[in-house]
Short mmCIF file of C-alpha atoms in Angstrom, two decimals:
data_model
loop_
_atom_site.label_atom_id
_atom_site.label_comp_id
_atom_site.label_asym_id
_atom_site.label_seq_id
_atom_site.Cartn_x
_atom_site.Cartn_y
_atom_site.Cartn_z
CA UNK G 1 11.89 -4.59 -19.80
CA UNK G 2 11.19 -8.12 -20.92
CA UNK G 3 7.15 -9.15 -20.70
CA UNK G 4 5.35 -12.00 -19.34
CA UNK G 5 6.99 -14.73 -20.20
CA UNK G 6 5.13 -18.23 -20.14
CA UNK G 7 6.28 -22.34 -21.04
CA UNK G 8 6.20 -23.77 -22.65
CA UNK G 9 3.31 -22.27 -25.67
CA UNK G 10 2.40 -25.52 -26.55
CA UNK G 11 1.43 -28.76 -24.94
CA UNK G 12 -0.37 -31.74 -25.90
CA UNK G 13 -1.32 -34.37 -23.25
CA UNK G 14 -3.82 -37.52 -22.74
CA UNK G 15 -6.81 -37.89 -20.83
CA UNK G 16 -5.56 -38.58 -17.19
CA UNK G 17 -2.58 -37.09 -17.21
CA UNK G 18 -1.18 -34.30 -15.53
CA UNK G 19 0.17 -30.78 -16.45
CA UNK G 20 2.42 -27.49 -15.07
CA UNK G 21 2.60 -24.47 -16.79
CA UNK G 22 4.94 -21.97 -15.92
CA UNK G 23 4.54 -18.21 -15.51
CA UNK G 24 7.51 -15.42 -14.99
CA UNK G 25 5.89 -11.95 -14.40
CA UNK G 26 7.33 -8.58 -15.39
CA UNK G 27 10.27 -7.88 -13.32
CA UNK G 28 8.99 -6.50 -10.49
CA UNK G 29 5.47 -7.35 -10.36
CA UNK G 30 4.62 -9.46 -7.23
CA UNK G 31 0.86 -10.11 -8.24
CA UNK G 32 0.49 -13.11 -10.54
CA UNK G 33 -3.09 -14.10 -12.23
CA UNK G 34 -3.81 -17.08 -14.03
CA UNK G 35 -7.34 -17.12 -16.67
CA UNK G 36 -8.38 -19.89 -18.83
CA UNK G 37 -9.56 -19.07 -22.00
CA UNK G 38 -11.79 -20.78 -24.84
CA UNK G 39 -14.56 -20.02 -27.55
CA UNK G 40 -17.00 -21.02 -25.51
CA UNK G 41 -16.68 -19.64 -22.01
CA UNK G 42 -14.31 -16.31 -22.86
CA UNK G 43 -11.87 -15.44 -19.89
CA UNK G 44 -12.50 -17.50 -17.21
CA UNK G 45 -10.94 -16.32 -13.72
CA UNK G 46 -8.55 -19.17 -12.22
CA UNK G 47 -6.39 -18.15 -9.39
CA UNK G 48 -4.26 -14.82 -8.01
CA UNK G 49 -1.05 -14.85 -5.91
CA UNK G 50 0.93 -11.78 -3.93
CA UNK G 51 3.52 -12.81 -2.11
CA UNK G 52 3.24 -16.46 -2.79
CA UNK G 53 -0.20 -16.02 -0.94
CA UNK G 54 -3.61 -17.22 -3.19
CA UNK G 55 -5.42 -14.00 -2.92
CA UNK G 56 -8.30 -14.97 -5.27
CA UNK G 57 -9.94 -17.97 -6.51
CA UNK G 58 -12.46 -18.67 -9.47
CA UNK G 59 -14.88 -21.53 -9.83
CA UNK G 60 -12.73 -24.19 -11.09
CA UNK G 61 -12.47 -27.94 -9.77
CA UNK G 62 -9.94 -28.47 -6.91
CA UNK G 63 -7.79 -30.43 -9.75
CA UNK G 64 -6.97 -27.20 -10.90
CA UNK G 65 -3.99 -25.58 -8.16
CA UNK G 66 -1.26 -23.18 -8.67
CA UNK G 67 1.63 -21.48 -6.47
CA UNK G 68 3.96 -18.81 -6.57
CA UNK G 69 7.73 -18.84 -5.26
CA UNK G 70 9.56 -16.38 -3.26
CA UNK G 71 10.98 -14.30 -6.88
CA UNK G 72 6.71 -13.75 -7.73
CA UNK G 73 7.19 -17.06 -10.79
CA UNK G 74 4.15 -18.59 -10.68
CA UNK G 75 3.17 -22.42 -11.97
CA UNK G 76 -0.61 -23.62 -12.16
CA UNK G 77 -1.09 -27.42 -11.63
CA UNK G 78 -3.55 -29.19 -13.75
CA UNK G 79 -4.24 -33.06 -12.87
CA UNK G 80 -6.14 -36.01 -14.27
CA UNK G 81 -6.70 -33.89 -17.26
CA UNK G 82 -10.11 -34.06 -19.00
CA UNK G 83 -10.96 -32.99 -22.70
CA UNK G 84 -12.57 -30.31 -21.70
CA UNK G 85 -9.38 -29.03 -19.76
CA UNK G 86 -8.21 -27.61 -23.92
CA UNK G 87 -7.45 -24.28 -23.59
CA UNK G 88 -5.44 -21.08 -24.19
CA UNK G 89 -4.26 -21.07 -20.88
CA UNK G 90 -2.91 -16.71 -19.83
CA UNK G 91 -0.79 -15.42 -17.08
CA UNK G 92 -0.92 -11.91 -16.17
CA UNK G 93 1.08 -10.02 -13.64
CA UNK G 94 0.29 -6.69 -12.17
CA UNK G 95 2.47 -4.30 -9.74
CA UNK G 96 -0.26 -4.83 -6.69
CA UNK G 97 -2.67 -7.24 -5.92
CA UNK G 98 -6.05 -6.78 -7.79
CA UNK G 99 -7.67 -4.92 -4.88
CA UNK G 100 -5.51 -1.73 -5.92
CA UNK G 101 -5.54 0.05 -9.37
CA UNK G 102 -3.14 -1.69 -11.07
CA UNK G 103 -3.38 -3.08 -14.53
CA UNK G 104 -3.24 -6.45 -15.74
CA UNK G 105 -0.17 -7.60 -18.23
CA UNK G 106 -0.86 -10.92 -20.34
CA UNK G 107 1.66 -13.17 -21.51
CA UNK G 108 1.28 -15.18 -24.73
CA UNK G 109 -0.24 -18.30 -22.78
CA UNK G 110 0.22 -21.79 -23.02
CA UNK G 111 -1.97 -23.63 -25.82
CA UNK G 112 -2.89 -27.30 -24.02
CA UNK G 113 -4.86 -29.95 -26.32
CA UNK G 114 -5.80 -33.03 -24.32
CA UNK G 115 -6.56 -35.87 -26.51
CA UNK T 1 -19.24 -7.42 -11.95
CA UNK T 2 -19.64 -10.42 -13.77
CA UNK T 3 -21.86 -8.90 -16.92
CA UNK T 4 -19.37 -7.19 -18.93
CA UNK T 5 -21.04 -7.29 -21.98
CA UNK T 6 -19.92 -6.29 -25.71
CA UNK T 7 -21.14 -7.20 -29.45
CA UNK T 8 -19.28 -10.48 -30.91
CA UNK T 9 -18.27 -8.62 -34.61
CA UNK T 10 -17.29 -5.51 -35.91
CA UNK T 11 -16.88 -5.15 -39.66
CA UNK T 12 -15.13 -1.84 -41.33
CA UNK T 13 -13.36 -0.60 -44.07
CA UNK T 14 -9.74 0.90 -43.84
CA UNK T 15 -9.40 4.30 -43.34
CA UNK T 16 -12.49 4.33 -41.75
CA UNK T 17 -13.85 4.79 -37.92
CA UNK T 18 -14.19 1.76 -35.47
CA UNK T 19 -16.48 1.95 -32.44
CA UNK T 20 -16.41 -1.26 -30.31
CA UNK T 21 -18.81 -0.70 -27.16
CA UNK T 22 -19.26 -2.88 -23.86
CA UNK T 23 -21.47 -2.59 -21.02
CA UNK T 24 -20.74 -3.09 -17.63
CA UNK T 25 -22.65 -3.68 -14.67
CA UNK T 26 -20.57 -2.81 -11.34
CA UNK T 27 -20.56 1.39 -10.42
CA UNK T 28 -17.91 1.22 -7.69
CA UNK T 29 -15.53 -0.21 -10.52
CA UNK T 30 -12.68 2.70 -10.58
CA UNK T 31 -11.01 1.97 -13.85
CA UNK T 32 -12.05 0.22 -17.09
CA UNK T 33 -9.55 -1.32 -19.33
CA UNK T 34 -8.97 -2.31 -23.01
CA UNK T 35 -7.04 -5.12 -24.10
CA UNK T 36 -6.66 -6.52 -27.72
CA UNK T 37 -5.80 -9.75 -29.12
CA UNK T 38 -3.89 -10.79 -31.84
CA UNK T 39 -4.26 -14.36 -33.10
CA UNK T 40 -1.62 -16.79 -31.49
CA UNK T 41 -1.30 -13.81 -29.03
CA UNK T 42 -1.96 -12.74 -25.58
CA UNK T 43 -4.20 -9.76 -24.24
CA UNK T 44 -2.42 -6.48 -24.73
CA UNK T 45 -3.31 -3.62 -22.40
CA UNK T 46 -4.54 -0.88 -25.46
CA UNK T 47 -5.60 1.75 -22.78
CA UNK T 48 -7.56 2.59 -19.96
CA UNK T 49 -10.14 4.96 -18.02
CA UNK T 50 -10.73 6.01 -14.51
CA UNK T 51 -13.90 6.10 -13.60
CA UNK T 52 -13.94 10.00 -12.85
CA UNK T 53 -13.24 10.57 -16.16
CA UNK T 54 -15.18 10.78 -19.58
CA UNK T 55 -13.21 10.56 -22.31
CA UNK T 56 -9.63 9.94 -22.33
CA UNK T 57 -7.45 10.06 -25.62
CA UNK T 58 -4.33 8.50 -27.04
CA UNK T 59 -2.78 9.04 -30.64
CA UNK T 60 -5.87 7.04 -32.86
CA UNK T 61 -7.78 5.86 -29.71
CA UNK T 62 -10.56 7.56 -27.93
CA UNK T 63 -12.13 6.33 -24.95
CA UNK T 64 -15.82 7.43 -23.64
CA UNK T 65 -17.25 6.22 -20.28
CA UNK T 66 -20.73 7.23 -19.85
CA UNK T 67 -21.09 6.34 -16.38
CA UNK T 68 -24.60 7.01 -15.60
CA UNK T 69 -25.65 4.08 -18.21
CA UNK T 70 -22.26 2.47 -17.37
CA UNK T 71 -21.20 2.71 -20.94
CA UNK T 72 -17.76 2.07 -22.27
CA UNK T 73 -16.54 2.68 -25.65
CA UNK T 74 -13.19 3.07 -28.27
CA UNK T 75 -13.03 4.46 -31.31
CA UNK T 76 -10.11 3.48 -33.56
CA UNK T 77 -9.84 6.54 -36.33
CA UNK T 78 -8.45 5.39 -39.40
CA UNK T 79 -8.67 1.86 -38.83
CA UNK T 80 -5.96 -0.19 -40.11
CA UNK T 81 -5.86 -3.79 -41.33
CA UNK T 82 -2.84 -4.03 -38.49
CA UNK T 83 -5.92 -3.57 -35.76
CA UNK T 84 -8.08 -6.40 -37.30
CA UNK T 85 -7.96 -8.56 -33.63
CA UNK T 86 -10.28 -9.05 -30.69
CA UNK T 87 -11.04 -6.36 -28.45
CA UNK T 88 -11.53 -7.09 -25.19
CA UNK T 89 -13.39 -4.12 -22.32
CA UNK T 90 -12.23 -5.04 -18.83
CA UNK T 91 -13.67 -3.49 -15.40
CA UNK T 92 -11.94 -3.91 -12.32
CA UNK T 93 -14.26 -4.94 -9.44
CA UNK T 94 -13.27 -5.12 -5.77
CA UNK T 95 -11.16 -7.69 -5.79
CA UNK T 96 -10.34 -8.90 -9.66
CA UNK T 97 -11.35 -7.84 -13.00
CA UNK T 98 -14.24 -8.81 -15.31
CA UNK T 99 -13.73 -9.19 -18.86
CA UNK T 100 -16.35 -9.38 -21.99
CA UNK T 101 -16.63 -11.90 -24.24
CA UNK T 102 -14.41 -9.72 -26.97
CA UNK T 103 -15.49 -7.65 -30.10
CA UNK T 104 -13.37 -9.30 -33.40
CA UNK T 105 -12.75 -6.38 -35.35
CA UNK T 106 -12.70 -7.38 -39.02
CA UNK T 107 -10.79 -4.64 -41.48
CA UNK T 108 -11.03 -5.01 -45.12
CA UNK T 109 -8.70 -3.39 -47.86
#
């Protein structure tokens, strides 16, 4: 059974611009999390679909957005990028939504540099 | 939830023992997770614990959860330069999961 698959692995953008990353989940998984993650700050909790529904949502600016489609593929939005916005940037799916005892599984992430 | 709490460095030699611990704050968490990190990589689910448990084993892996001090350990026996990566504890709260900050485990020859 192929993993979590993300694209692209890396991207490097300008100040300003925007971004989409892309997310497939395990083949059957509906649930869909996104995390950001850098030295500083660790995991950081962005957003979790089911169904194409936002379940969850962390404490990120509103330029940050994401959606899932009908076959559980999720993208996450990022716009008028900021330096700060670097990242290693992980998708996770899961069977069931995180209120059930399901486990997370990570894909390789996207690595975005904004210059 | 939110305080899931581990040391930054682990050093050993091969062969020997590994303990990373973490600390978690949240009792009605039902399972508690272990992920590691290769560079370049992304988390990979290791193993994991439910909460009625205390100890659960697999091949070189041993997990303890001491929930009255809501305690959470691994042990790696025999560590291998292979399992030099970041290990990351994980509880599962109502509604999403808290991670630590990771434990880079550093094997030498």
């Amino acid at each position: 059974k192929a993993g979590v698959t993300q694209t692209p692995r890396y991207l490097i953008k300008t100040r300003g611009q925007q971004v989409t990353l892309s997310c497939s989940p395990i083949s059957g998984h509906r649930s869909v999390s996104w995390y950001q993650q850098t030295p500083g700050q660790g995991l950081q909790f962005l957003f979790e679909y089911f169904s194409e529904t936002q379940r969850n949502k962390g404490n990120f600016p509103g330029r940050f957005s994401g959606r899932q489609f009908s076959n559980s593929r999720s993208e996450m939005n990022v716009s008028t990028l900021e330096l700060g916005d670097s990242a290693l940037y992980l998708c996770a799916s899961s069977l069931a939504p995180a209120n059930q005892n399901s486990p997370l599984h990570f894909g390789n992430g996207t690595r975005l540099t904004v210059t | 939830g939110e305080d899931v709490e581990q040391s930054l460095f682990l050093s050993v030699r091969e062969g020997d023992s590994s303990v990373i611990n973490c600390t978690y704050t949240d009792s009605s968490s039902t399972y508690l997770y272990w992920y590691k990190q290769e560079p370049g990589a992304g988390l990979q689910l290791l193993t994991y614990i439910f909460s009625n448990m205390d100890m659960k084993q697999d091949q070189r892996l041993t997990v303890l959860l001491n929930k009255k001090d809501k305690h959470l350990s691994l042990r790696i026996a025999d560590t291998q330069t292979g399992d030099s990566a970041i290990y990351f504890c994980a509880e599962k709260g109502l509604d999403k999961f808290y991670f630590g900050s990771g434990t880079k485990l550093n094997v030498k020859p």
